[in-house]
The first five atom37 places (N, CA, C, CB, O) and aatype in JSON, in Angstrom:
{
  "aatype": [7, 19, 19, 18, 2, 18, 3, 5, 6, 7, 19, 8, 1, 0, 7, 15, 7, 17, 6, 5, 4, 9, 4, 9, 14, 10, 19, 5, 14, 3, 12, 7, 6, 10, 10, 5, 4, 17, 3, 15, 10, 10, 6, 6, 13, 15, 10, 6, 6, 0, 17, 10, 14, 8, 1, 18, 11, 6, 5, 5, 8, 2, 4, 13, 16, 13, 0, 10, 0, 13, 19, 2, 1, 19, 1, 5, 7, 1, 7, 1, 6, 14, 10, 15, 11, 0, 5, 13, 16, 6, 15, 13, 10, 10, 14, 8, 16, 1, 6, 0, 15, 1, 18, 10, 16, 10, 8, 5, 5, 10, 0, 3, 1, 3, 19, 18, 9, 19, 14, 10, 0, 6, 5, 6, 5, 3, 15],
  "atom_mask": [
    [1, 1, 1, 0, 1],
    [1, 1, 1, 1, 1],
    [1, 1, 1, 1, 1],
    [1, 1, 1, 1, 1],
    [1, 1, 1, 1, 1],
    [1, 1, 1, 1, 1],
    [1, 1, 1, 1, 1],
    [1, 1, 1, 1, 1],
    [1, 1, 1, 1, 1],
    [1, 1, 1, 0, 1],
    [1, 1, 1, 1, 1],
    [1, 1, 1, 1, 1],
    [1, 1, 1, 1, 1],
    [1, 1, 1, 1, 1],
    [1, 1, 1, 0, 1],
    [1, 1, 1, 1, 1],
    [1, 1, 1, 0, 1],
    [1, 1, 1, 1, 1],
    [1, 1, 1, 1, 1],
    [1, 1, 1, 1, 1],
    [1, 1, 1, 1, 1],
    [1, 1, 1, 1, 1],
    [1, 1, 1, 1, 1],
    [1, 1, 1, 1, 1],
    [1, 1, 1, 1, 1],
    [1, 1, 1, 1, 1],
    [1, 1, 1, 1, 1],
    [1, 1, 1, 1, 1],
    [1, 1, 1, 1, 1],
    [1, 1, 1, 1, 1],
    [1, 1, 1, 1, 1],
    [1, 1, 1, 0, 1],
    [1, 1, 1, 1, 1],
    [1, 1, 1, 1, 1],
    [1, 1, 1, 1, 1],
    [1, 1, 1, 1, 1],
    [1, 1, 1, 1, 1],
    [1, 1, 1, 1, 1],
    [1, 1, 1, 1, 1],
    [1, 1, 1, 1, 1],
    [1, 1, 1, 1, 1],
    [1, 1, 1, 1, 1],
    [1, 1, 1, 1, 1],
    [1, 1, 1, 1, 1],
    [1, 1, 1, 1, 1],
    [1, 1, 1, 1, 1],
    [1, 1, 1, 1, 1],
    [1, 1, 1, 1, 1],
    [1, 1, 1, 1, 1],
    [1, 1, 1, 1, 1],
    [1, 1, 1, 1, 1],
    [1, 1, 1, 1, 1],
    [1, 1, 1, 1, 1],
    [1, 1, 1, 1, 1],
    [1, 1, 1, 1, 1],
    [1, 1, 1, 1, 1],
    [1, 1, 1, 1, 1],
    [1, 1, 1, 1, 1],
    [1, 1, 1, 1, 1],
    [1, 1, 1, 1, 1],
    [1, 1, 1, 1, 1],
    [1, 1, 1, 1, 1],
    [1, 1, 1, 1, 1],
    [1, 1, 1, 1, 1],
    [1, 1, 1, 1, 1],
    [1, 1, 1, 1, 1],
    [1, 1, 1, 1, 1],
    [1, 1, 1, 1, 1],
    [1, 1, 1, 1, 1],
    [1, 1, 1, 1, 1],
    [1, 1, 1, 1, 1],
    [1, 1, 1, 1, 1],
    [1, 1, 1, 1, 1],
    [1, 1, 1, 1, 1],
    [1, 1, 1, 1, 1],
    [1, 1, 1, 1, 1],
    [1, 1, 1, 0, 1],
    [1, 1, 1, 1, 1],
    [1, 1, 1, 0, 1],
    [1, 1, 1, 1, 1],
    [1, 1, 1, 1, 1],
    [1, 1, 1, 1, 1],
    [1, 1, 1, 1, 1],
    [1, 1, 1, 1, 1],
    [1, 1, 1, 1, 1],
    [1, 1, 1, 1, 1],
    [1, 1, 1, 1, 1],
    [1, 1, 1, 1, 1],
    [1, 1, 1, 1, 1],
    [1, 1, 1, 1, 1],
    [1, 1, 1, 1, 1],
    [1, 1, 1, 1, 1],
    [1, 1, 1, 1, 1],
    [1, 1, 1, 1, 1],
    [1, 1, 1, 1, 1],
    [1, 1, 1, 1, 1],
    [1, 1, 1, 1, 1],
    [1, 1, 1, 1, 1],
    [1, 1, 1, 1, 1],
    [1, 1, 1, 1, 1],
    [1, 1, 1, 1, 1],
    [1, 1, 1, 1, 1],
    [1, 1, 1, 1, 1],
    [1, 1, 1, 1, 1],
    [1, 1, 1, 1, 1],
    [1, 1, 1, 1, 1],
    [1, 1, 1, 1, 1],
    [1, 1, 1, 1, 1],
    [1, 1, 1, 1, 1],
    [1, 1, 1, 1, 1],
    [1, 1, 1, 1, 1],
    [1, 1, 1, 1, 1],
    [1, 1, 1, 1, 1],
    [1, 1, 1, 1, 1],
    [1, 1, 1, 1, 1],
    [1, 1, 1, 1, 1],
    [1, 1, 1, 1, 1],
    [1, 1, 1, 1, 1],
    [1, 1, 1, 1, 1],
    [1, 1, 1, 1, 1],
    [1, 1, 1, 1, 1],
    [1, 1, 1, 1, 1],
    [1, 1, 1, 1, 1],
    [1, 1, 1, 1, 1],
    [1, 1, 1, 1, 1],
    [1, 1, 1, 1, 1],
    [1, 1, 1, 1, 1]
  ],
  "atom_positions": [
    [[0.8, -0.71, -0.14], [-0.36, -0.22, 0.55], [0.9, 1.27, -0.28], [0.0, 0.0, 0.0], [2.01, 1.32, -0.81]],
    [[-0.24, 2.25, 0.09], [0.8, 3.33, 0.72], [0.53, 4.12, 1.69], [1.23, 4.2, -0.09], [-0.58, 4.42, 2.11]],
    [[2.12, 4.66, 2.24], [2.11, 4.75, 3.82], [2.24, 7.04, 3.66], [4.15, 3.43, 4.84], [3.06, 7.92, 3.37]],
    [[0.98, 6.91, 4.04], [1.72, 8.6, 3.9], [2.43, 8.88, 5.72], [-0.06, 10.25, 3.42], [1.9, 8.35, 6.69]],
    [[3.12, 9.4, 5.78], [3.45, 10.25, 6.86], [4.3, 12.47, 6.35], [4.82, 8.91, 7.73], [4.6, 13.17, 5.39]],
    [[4.25, 12.49, 7.95], [4.18, 14.0, 8.3], [5.24, 14.33, 8.91], [3.1, 14.42, 9.12], [5.47, 13.82, 10.01]],
    [[6.29, 15.43, 8.23], [7.44, 16.45, 8.59], [7.21, 16.86, 8.18], [8.56, 16.58, 8.6], [6.36, 16.6, 7.33]],
    [[8.02, 18.49, 8.49], [8.35, 19.37, 8.33], [8.44, 19.94, 6.89], [9.18, 19.31, 8.95], [8.16, 21.13, 6.82]],
    [[8.74, 19.38, 5.86], [8.39, 19.73, 4.2], [6.54, 19.19, 3.8], [9.79, 18.51, 2.98], [6.13, 18.84, 2.7]],
    [[5.74, 19.29, 5.06], [4.83, 18.75, 4.54], [4.32, 17.22, 4.14], [0.0, 0.0, 0.0], [5.21, 16.43, 4.45]],
    [[3.05, 16.47, 3.5], [2.76, 14.96, 3.81], [3.56, 13.99, 2.31], [0.68, 14.73, 3.94], [3.45, 14.24, 1.11]],
    [[3.98, 13.38, 2.69], [4.84, 12.33, 1.89], [3.86, 11.19, 1.38], [6.08, 11.65, 2.86], [3.04, 10.91, 2.25]],
    [[3.7, 10.34, 0.04], [3.02, 9.47, 0.02], [4.38, 8.14, -0.16], [1.81, 9.77, -1.11], [5.27, 8.47, -0.95]],
    [[4.47, 7.28, 0.25], [5.83, 6.19, -0.02], [5.16, 5.42, -0.82], [6.59, 5.25, 1.3], [4.04, 5.09, -0.42]],
    [[5.48, 5.08, -1.73], [4.95, 3.38, -1.73], [5.93, 2.31, -1.16], [0.0, 0.0, 0.0], [5.69, 1.32, -0.47]],
    [[7.08, 2.8, -1.63], [7.77, 1.46, -0.73], [9.37, 1.98, 0.23], [8.32, -0.04, -2.19], [9.55, 2.9, -0.56]],
    [[10.35, 2.1, 1.03], [10.83, 2.4, 1.97], [10.21, 2.12, 3.61], [0.0, 0.0, 0.0], [10.74, 2.69, 4.56]],
    [[8.99, 1.13, 3.8], [8.84, 1.44, 4.89], [8.59, 0.2, 4.92], [8.11, 2.44, 5.35], [7.55, 0.14, 5.59]],
    [[9.03, -1.38, 4.45], [9.81, -2.51, 4.75], [10.04, -3.13, 6.43], [11.12, -2.09, 4.15], [10.21, -4.29, 6.78]],
    [[9.95, -1.64, 7.43], [11.19, -2.17, 8.26], [9.43, -1.35, 9.74], [13.71, -1.0, 7.89], [9.55, -0.86, 10.87]],
    [[8.35, -1.56, 9.04], [7.61, -0.5, 9.43], [6.75, -1.85, 10.34], [6.79, 0.63, 8.05], [6.89, -3.05, 10.12]],
    [[5.35, -0.83, 11.99], [5.04, -1.69, 12.32], [2.97, -1.74, 11.03], [5.34, -1.52, 14.23], [3.06, -0.72, 10.33]],
    [[1.82, -2.34, 10.74], [1.41, -2.14, 10.51], [0.53, -1.73, 11.95], [1.41, -2.71, 9.59], [1.26, -1.79, 12.94]],
    [[-0.26, -1.51, 12.12], [-1.56, -1.56, 13.21], [-2.91, -0.69, 12.47], [-1.03, -0.65, 14.93], [-3.44, 0.38, 12.17]],
    [[-2.92, -1.77, 12.48], [-4.77, -2.17, 12.17], [-5.29, -1.46, 12.38], [-5.61, -3.1, 12.78], [-4.95, -1.02, 13.48]],
    [[-6.81, -0.43, 11.56], [-7.12, 0.23, 12.68], [-8.91, 0.43, 12.34], [-6.07, 1.74, 12.86], [-9.76, 1.24, 12.72]],
    [[-8.94, -0.84, 11.36], [-10.41, -1.2, 10.57], [-10.83, -2.5, 10.94], [-10.36, -1.2, 8.9], [-10.32, -3.59, 10.68]],
    [[-11.97, -2.16, 11.67], [-12.01, -4.15, 12.08], [-12.91, -4.66, 10.48], [-13.53, -4.75, 14.21], [-13.6, -3.9, 9.8]],
    [[-12.62, -6.19, 10.18], [-13.15, -6.8, 9.24], [-14.88, -5.87, 8.48], [-13.29, -8.38, 10.01], [-15.27, -5.28, 7.47]],
    [[-15.52, -6.47, 10.2], [-16.92, -5.48, 9.53], [-17.68, -4.31, 9.75], [-17.9, -6.04, 9.54], [-18.71, -3.94, 10.31]],
    [[-16.03, -3.57, 8.59], [-16.4, -2.08, 8.18], [-15.66, -2.18, 6.31], [-15.36, -0.59, 9.58], [-14.96, -1.28, 5.85]],
    [[-15.94, -3.1, 5.75], [-16.14, -3.3, 4.58], [-15.8, -1.57, 3.65], [0.0, 0.0, 0.0], [-14.81, -1.23, 3.01]],
    [[-17.54, -0.56, 4.08], [-17.9, 0.25, 3.74], [-16.88, 0.85, 4.26], [-19.02, 0.49, 3.88], [-16.35, 1.23, 3.22]],
    [[-15.9, 1.37, 5.44], [-15.11, 2.23, 5.22], [-13.95, 1.82, 4.8], [-15.03, 2.89, 6.08], [-13.1, 2.69, 4.59]],
    [[-13.74, 0.93, 4.66], [-11.65, 0.31, 3.96], [-11.93, 1.07, 2.35], [-11.19, -2.54, 3.61], [-11.28, 1.79, 1.59]],
    [[-13.42, 0.39, 2.35], [-13.79, 1.31, 0.1], [-13.68, 2.22, 0.47], [-15.45, 1.41, -1.13], [-13.68, 2.77, -0.64]],
    [[-13.5, 3.49, 1.53], [-13.83, 4.79, 1.03], [-12.05, 5.3, 1.64], [-15.6, 5.65, 1.86], [-11.68, 6.44, 1.34]],
    [[-11.25, 4.54, 2.33], [-9.92, 4.67, 3.79], [-9.3, 5.97, 2.88], [-8.33, 2.81, 4.14], [-9.13, 7.11, 3.33]],
    [[-9.01, 5.52, 1.47], [-7.42, 5.86, 0.45], [-8.19, 7.85, 0.54], [-7.3, 4.6, -2.18], [-7.9, 8.9, 1.11]],
    [[-9.58, 7.16, -0.76], [-9.54, 8.54, -0.41], [-10.13, 9.85, 0.58], [-9.73, 8.76, -1.25], [-10.45, 10.95, 0.13]],
    [[-10.18, 9.48, 1.9], [-10.29, 10.01, 3.0], [-9.65, 10.36, 3.28], [-10.55, 9.7, 3.69], [-9.61, 11.49, 3.77]],
    [[-8.5, 9.4, 3.11], [-6.67, 10.15, 3.77], [-6.66, 10.67, 2.68], [-4.97, 9.13, 4.19], [-7.43, 11.62, 2.87]],
    [[-6.23, 10.76, 1.31], [-6.22, 11.79, 0.05], [-6.67, 13.46, 0.27], [-7.34, 11.13, -1.06], [-6.25, 14.53, -0.16]],
    [[-7.81, 12.98, 1.24], [-9.02, 14.59, 1.63], [-7.82, 15.36, 2.35], [-10.86, 14.29, 3.15], [-7.08, 16.32, 2.15]],
    [[-8.12, 14.05, 3.6], [-7.56, 14.66, 4.74], [-5.91, 15.57, 4.98], [-7.61, 13.49, 5.53], [-5.92, 16.63, 5.61]],
    [[-4.48, 14.97, 4.35], [-3.86, 15.22, 3.34], [-3.3, 16.48, 3.33], [-4.54, 15.01, 2.41], [-2.29, 16.91, 3.89]],
    [[-4.44, 17.22, 2.32], [-4.49, 18.04, 1.28], [-4.61, 19.32, 2.57], [-5.85, 17.71, -0.02], [-3.74, 20.18, 2.44]],
    [[-5.6, 19.54, 3.82], [-6.14, 19.95, 4.18], [-4.73, 20.89, 4.57], [-7.1, 19.26, 4.8], [-3.55, 20.58, 4.44]],
    [[-5.38, 22.28, 5.14], [-4.33, 23.01, 5.1], [-2.67, 23.71, 6.36], [-5.17, 23.84, 4.67], [-1.8, 24.58, 6.43]],
    [[-3.54, 21.82, 7.47], [-3.37, 21.9, 8.44], [-2.0, 21.21, 8.57], [-4.4, 21.57, 9.05], [-1.24, 20.95, 9.5]],
    [[-2.02, 21.02, 7.34], [-0.91, 19.86, 7.29], [0.0, 20.43, 6.39], [-1.39, 18.34, 6.78], [0.83, 19.58, 6.07]],
    [[0.18, 21.5, 5.85], [0.98, 22.19, 5.69], [2.62, 22.11, 5.94], [0.45, 22.9, 6.18], [3.3, 21.95, 6.95]],
    [[2.86, 22.23, 4.94], [5.07, 22.06, 5.73], [4.78, 23.01, 6.8], [7.02, 22.97, 4.41], [4.45, 22.35, 7.78]],
    [[4.74, 24.9, 7.17], [5.09, 25.65, 7.6], [3.7, 25.09, 9.42], [5.09, 27.11, 6.36], [3.88, 25.65, 10.5]],
    [[2.93, 24.34, 9.29], [2.35, 24.21, 9.88], [3.72, 23.27, 11.24], [1.06, 23.7, 9.05], [3.94, 23.72, 12.36]],
    [[4.47, 21.84, 10.59], [4.75, 21.17, 11.6], [5.78, 21.68, 12.42], [4.98, 20.04, 11.24], [6.84, 22.25, 12.19]],
    [[5.2, 21.35, 13.39], [6.35, 21.84, 14.61], [6.39, 20.06, 15.81], [5.38, 23.86, 15.85], [5.67, 19.27, 16.43]],
    [[7.58, 20.33, 15.51], [7.78, 18.93, 16.64], [8.12, 18.39, 17.06], [7.7, 18.25, 16.85], [9.03, 17.57, 17.16]],
    [[6.83, 19.08, 17.73], [6.97, 18.19, 19.72], [5.43, 18.7, 19.36], [8.29, 19.17, 21.81], [4.88, 17.75, 18.8]],
    [[4.89, 19.36, 19.41], [3.39, 19.85, 18.94], [2.49, 19.23, 17.32], [3.66, 21.62, 18.74], [1.29, 19.08, 17.52]],
    [[2.87, 18.96, 16.14], [2.22, 19.18, 15.65], [2.77, 18.44, 14.54], [1.91, 20.28, 15.77], [2.79, 19.13, 13.52]],
    [[3.19, 17.32, 14.4], [3.27, 16.21, 14.15], [3.11, 14.67, 13.29], [3.07, 16.35, 14.64], [1.98, 14.35, 12.92]],
    [[3.9, 14.07, 13.11], [3.3, 12.69, 12.7], [2.37, 12.39, 13.11], [3.86, 11.7, 12.89], [1.3, 12.44, 12.52]],
    [[2.56, 12.01, 14.2], [1.71, 11.62, 15.1], [0.35, 12.33, 15.2], [2.37, 11.69, 16.22], [-0.83, 11.98, 15.19]],
    [[0.81, 13.13, 15.27], [-0.44, 14.7, 15.65], [-1.59, 14.05, 14.21], [0.64, 17.26, 15.1], [-2.77, 13.7, 14.3]],
    [[-0.61, 14.06, 12.88], [-1.95, 14.12, 12.03], [-2.34, 11.97, 11.72], [-1.41, 15.36, 10.01], [-3.34, 11.75, 11.04]],
    [[-1.81, 11.11, 12.06], [-2.51, 10.77, 12.58], [-3.43, 10.31, 13.36], [-2.39, 10.79, 12.44], [-4.3, 9.47, 13.09]],
    [[-3.22, 10.89, 14.41], [-4.25, 10.83, 15.64], [-5.95, 11.96, 15.47], [-3.12, 11.49, 17.17], [-7.04, 11.93, 16.04]],
    [[-5.27, 12.92, 14.26], [-6.05, 13.47, 13.93], [-7.02, 12.93, 12.81], [-5.51, 14.39, 13.79], [-8.23, 13.08, 12.67]],
    [[-6.1, 12.25, 12.07], [-7.16, 11.3, 11.13], [-8.29, 9.89, 11.44], [-6.19, 10.7, 10.19], [-9.3, 9.6, 10.8]],
    [[-7.65, 9.13, 12.78], [-8.87, 8.95, 13.72], [-9.3, 8.99, 14.14], [-9.27, 8.77, 14.1], [-9.84, 8.05, 14.71]],
    [[-9.55, 10.52, 14.35], [-10.92, 11.12, 15.03], [-10.84, 11.52, 14.59], [-11.43, 11.57, 16.0], [-10.68, 12.45, 15.38]],
    [[-10.67, 12.33, 12.92], [-11.66, 12.48, 11.89], [-12.63, 11.08, 11.26], [-10.8, 13.09, 10.77], [-13.83, 11.26, 11.04]],
    [[-12.05, 9.88, 11.05], [-12.98, 9.06, 11.44], [-13.88, 7.87, 11.5], [-13.27, 9.4, 11.42], [-14.35, 6.99, 10.77]],
    [[-13.86, 8.38, 13.01], [-13.67, 8.26, 14.33], [-15.63, 8.88, 14.56], [-12.01, 9.39, 15.02], [-16.69, 8.45, 15.01]],
    [[-15.09, 10.06, 13.92], [-15.88, 12.03, 13.72], [-17.43, 10.6, 13.05], [-14.55, 14.05, 11.53], [-18.27, 9.78, 13.41]],
    [[-16.52, 11.58, 11.39], [-18.18, 10.53, 10.77], [-18.79, 9.55, 11.0], [0.0, 0.0, 0.0], [-19.88, 9.32, 10.49]],
    [[-17.99, 8.56, 12.08], [-18.98, 7.66, 12.09], [-19.3, 7.18, 13.59], [-18.58, 6.55, 11.17], [-19.17, 6.04, 14.02]],
    [[-19.85, 8.6, 14.48], [-20.83, 9.05, 15.51], [-19.93, 8.8, 16.98], [0.0, 0.0, 0.0], [-20.29, 9.15, 18.1]],
    [[-18.17, 7.79, 16.46], [-17.71, 8.06, 17.95], [-16.58, 8.75, 18.36], [-17.53, 6.96, 18.57], [-15.88, 9.0, 17.37]],
    [[-16.08, 9.18, 19.41], [-15.81, 10.17, 20.88], [-14.18, 9.57, 19.99], [-16.54, 9.51, 23.22], [-13.74, 8.5, 19.58]],
    [[-13.57, 11.44, 20.05], [-12.45, 11.21, 19.47], [-11.53, 10.6, 20.52], [-11.96, 12.41, 18.86], [-12.01, 10.7, 21.66]],
    [[-10.29, 9.95, 20.47], [-9.64, 9.47, 20.85], [-8.2, 10.24, 21.07], [-9.82, 8.53, 20.26], [-7.4, 10.68, 20.24]],
    [[-8.19, 10.22, 22.97], [-6.71, 11.83, 23.45], [-5.68, 10.81, 22.74], [-6.04, 12.4, 25.95], [-5.79, 9.89, 21.93]],
    [[-4.56, 11.45, 23.46], [-3.44, 10.71, 22.67], [-2.75, 9.58, 23.74], [-2.19, 11.91, 22.08], [-1.94, 8.77, 23.29]],
    [[-3.06, 9.59, 24.98], [-2.6, 8.51, 25.48], [-3.67, 7.53, 25.16], [-2.24, 8.65, 26.88], [-3.34, 6.39, 25.47]],
    [[-5.07, 7.63, 24.55], [-6.03, 6.98, 24.95], [-4.93, 5.81, 23.67], [-7.93, 7.7, 24.8], [-4.44, 4.69, 23.8]],
    [[-4.96, 7.19, 22.07], [-4.36, 6.19, 20.83], [-3.66, 5.27, 21.32], [-3.45, 6.8, 19.78], [-4.09, 4.13, 21.11]],
    [[-2.39, 5.43, 22.1], [-1.7, 5.51, 22.55], [-1.96, 3.43, 22.44], [-1.71, 6.71, 23.69], [-2.07, 2.48, 21.66]],
    [[-1.93, 3.9, 24.1], [-2.29, 2.45, 24.88], [-3.15, 1.04, 23.85], [-3.54, 3.0, 26.32], [-2.76, -0.13, 23.81]],
    [[-4.78, 1.84, 22.89], [-5.23, 1.31, 22.22], [-4.5, 0.17, 20.78], [-5.87, 2.29, 22.09], [-4.44, -0.99, 20.39]],
    [[-4.12, 1.46, 20.5], [-3.44, 1.62, 19.46], [-2.01, 0.85, 19.4], [-3.35, 2.96, 19.35], [-2.01, -0.36, 19.15]],
    [[-0.66, 1.59, 19.64], [0.4, 1.18, 19.71], [1.62, 0.68, 20.74], [0.57, 1.82, 19.2], [2.7, 0.12, 20.6]],
    [[0.63, 1.35, 22.17], [1.38, -0.33, 22.78], [1.77, -1.24, 22.83], [1.33, -0.9, 23.12], [2.06, -1.73, 23.92]],
    [[-0.32, -2.66, 22.12], [0.27, -4.03, 21.91], [0.97, -4.17, 20.81], [-0.62, -5.02, 21.88], [1.58, -5.22, 20.58]],
    [[0.94, -2.85, 19.78], [1.74, -3.5, 18.76], [3.45, -3.86, 18.58], [1.43, -2.74, 17.8], [4.12, -4.74, 18.05]],
    [[3.71, -2.47, 19.48], [5.05, -2.31, 19.81], [5.54, -3.1, 20.5], [5.33, -1.35, 20.28], [6.76, -3.15, 20.35]],
    [[4.96, -4.1, 21.57], [4.84, -4.61, 22.41], [4.89, -5.87, 22.15], [4.06, -4.23, 22.92], [6.09, -6.08, 22.34]],
    [[4.59, -6.55, 21.95], [4.53, -7.88, 20.54], [5.91, -7.72, 19.83], [3.07, -7.56, 19.05], [6.97, -8.26, 20.16]],
    [[5.72, -6.97, 18.92], [7.27, -6.28, 17.77], [8.48, -6.91, 18.59], [7.58, -4.0, 17.72], [9.33, -7.76, 18.32]],
    [[8.14, -5.94, 19.99], [9.5, -5.86, 20.81], [9.98, -7.81, 20.96], [9.09, -4.86, 22.76], [11.01, -8.42, 20.68]],
    [[8.8, -8.17, 21.45], [9.27, -9.63, 22.21], [9.64, -10.14, 20.36], [7.53, -10.85, 23.47], [10.6, -10.87, 20.09]],
    [[8.94, -9.75, 19.58], [9.07, -11.03, 18.86], [11.17, -10.47, 17.79], [6.96, -11.25, 17.41], [11.67, -11.3, 17.03]],
    [[11.6, -9.65, 17.94], [12.81, -9.04, 17.63], [13.41, -9.88, 18.62], [12.97, -7.44, 17.71], [14.08, -10.85, 18.27]],
    [[13.14, -9.48, 20.37], [14.33, -9.99, 20.64], [14.44, -11.69, 20.8], [14.72, -9.27, 21.86], [15.43, -12.25, 21.29]],
    [[13.24, -12.4, 20.29], [13.34, -14.11, 20.31], [13.8, -13.89, 19.29], [12.12, -15.27, 20.4], [14.72, -14.7, 19.1]],
    [[13.65, -12.99, 18.2], [14.76, -13.35, 16.97], [16.04, -13.6, 17.37], [14.95, -12.24, 15.94], [16.9, -14.47, 17.26]],
    [[15.76, -11.85, 18.19], [17.63, -11.71, 18.36], [18.27, -13.21, 18.91], [18.14, -10.3, 19.85], [19.11, -13.89, 18.32]],
    [[17.73, -13.45, 20.02], [18.42, -14.69, 20.62], [18.17, -15.79, 20.0], [18.11, -14.97, 21.92], [18.88, -16.69, 20.42]],
    [[17.0, -16.32, 18.61], [17.58, -18.15, 18.07], [18.58, -17.05, 17.09], [15.98, -19.8, 16.85], [19.5, -17.85, 16.92]],
    [[18.91, -16.11, 16.53], [20.26, -15.38, 15.49], [21.02, -15.77, 16.33], [20.49, -13.63, 15.08], [21.9, -16.61, 16.09]],
    [[20.85, -15.28, 17.41], [22.67, -15.42, 18.51], [22.8, -16.92, 18.45], [22.66, -14.83, 20.74], [23.64, -17.31, 17.63]],
    [[22.03, -18.05, 19.28], [22.51, -19.54, 19.35], [22.59, -20.36, 18.17], [21.68, -20.28, 20.18], [22.89, -21.55, 18.28]],
    [[22.32, -19.78, 16.95], [22.47, -20.16, 15.33], [22.15, -22.09, 15.51], [24.61, -19.61, 14.55], [22.61, -23.23, 15.59]],
    [[20.77, -21.02, 15.47], [19.38, -22.44, 15.48], [18.66, -22.04, 14.58], [18.25, -22.73, 16.9], [18.27, -20.95, 14.16]],
    [[18.49, -23.47, 14.28], [17.56, -23.93, 12.81], [16.55, -24.28, 13.07], [17.93, -24.99, 11.92], [16.3, -25.09, 13.96]],
    [[15.6, -23.65, 12.19], [14.0, -24.03, 11.84], [13.56, -24.45, 11.28], [13.29, -23.59, 11.65], [13.9, -23.75, 10.32]],
    [[12.7, -25.39, 10.71], [12.1, -26.54, 10.9], [11.13, -26.08, 10.52], [12.08, -27.21, 12.02], [10.61, -25.44, 11.44]],
    [[10.07, -26.01, 8.86], [8.97, -26.23, 9.41], [7.84, -27.4, 9.87], [8.64, -25.64, 8.88], [8.5, -28.23, 9.25]],
    [[7.47, -27.67, 10.05], [6.67, -29.31, 10.39], [6.56, -29.5, 9.38], [5.28, -29.65, 11.15], [6.86, -28.73, 8.47]],
    [[6.04, -30.71, 9.27], [4.99, -31.36, 8.47], [4.44, -30.92, 7.87], [4.25, -31.85, 8.82], [4.49, -29.7, 7.73]],
    [[3.5, -31.79, 7.08], [1.34, -30.8, 7.39], [1.18, -32.28, 8.26], [-0.56, -30.5, 5.15], [1.83, -31.92, 9.24]],
    [[0.79, -33.62, 8.57], [0.94, -33.86, 8.84], [0.46, -33.91, 10.55], [1.51, -33.74, 8.14], [-0.57, -34.25, 11.13]],
    [[2.53, -33.12, 11.23], [2.34, -32.52, 12.21], [1.81, -32.0, 12.71], [2.64, -32.21, 12.37], [1.52, -32.23, 13.88]],
    [[1.22, -30.46, 11.64], [1.02, -29.35, 11.5], [-0.44, -29.66, 12.44], [1.11, -28.77, 9.92], [-0.72, -29.48, 13.63]],
    [[-1.21, -30.24, 11.18], [-3.28, -30.93, 11.63], [-3.36, -31.44, 13.37], [-3.83, -33.13, 10.36], [-4.37, -31.35, 14.07]],
    [[-1.49, -32.17, 13.97], [-3.19, -32.79, 15.51], [-2.86, -31.99, 16.27], [-3.35, -34.62, 16.65], [-3.45, -31.87, 17.34]]
  ]
}
C-alpha cells in the first residue's frame, strides 16, 4: 500500500521504504464500507491546510498528530468520540510495539544461538 507521513516538508506518500515499519490495523474486518473509502478520505485529509509544511512543529504538530487527527476524523464520521493521545497510544500503539519487541528479542536470541528452524511436516501441523 501507500504510507502517508507528515514532517517539516509536509505530507509525503510512499509506496516503498517502509518495509521495516509496524502495521497497525485500525479498521475492523466488518467495516468493509469504510475500507472502500479509506484511501480517498486519507488523500482528502492530507491536503488540508493543517498539514502544510510551515505548520509542522516537532513536539506539538507532527506525524503522530497527523495520524491521530485522521483516526479521530474517521471516528467522528462514524459518530464515535475522539481519542486522546494517551488513549490512542494505549489502545493502538503499545500493544503492537510490545508484540514487535517480543518478536525481535526472540529473533535475536535465536540468531545468537545459531538455531535452525525447520517447518513442521503437514501431518504434524494438523495434530
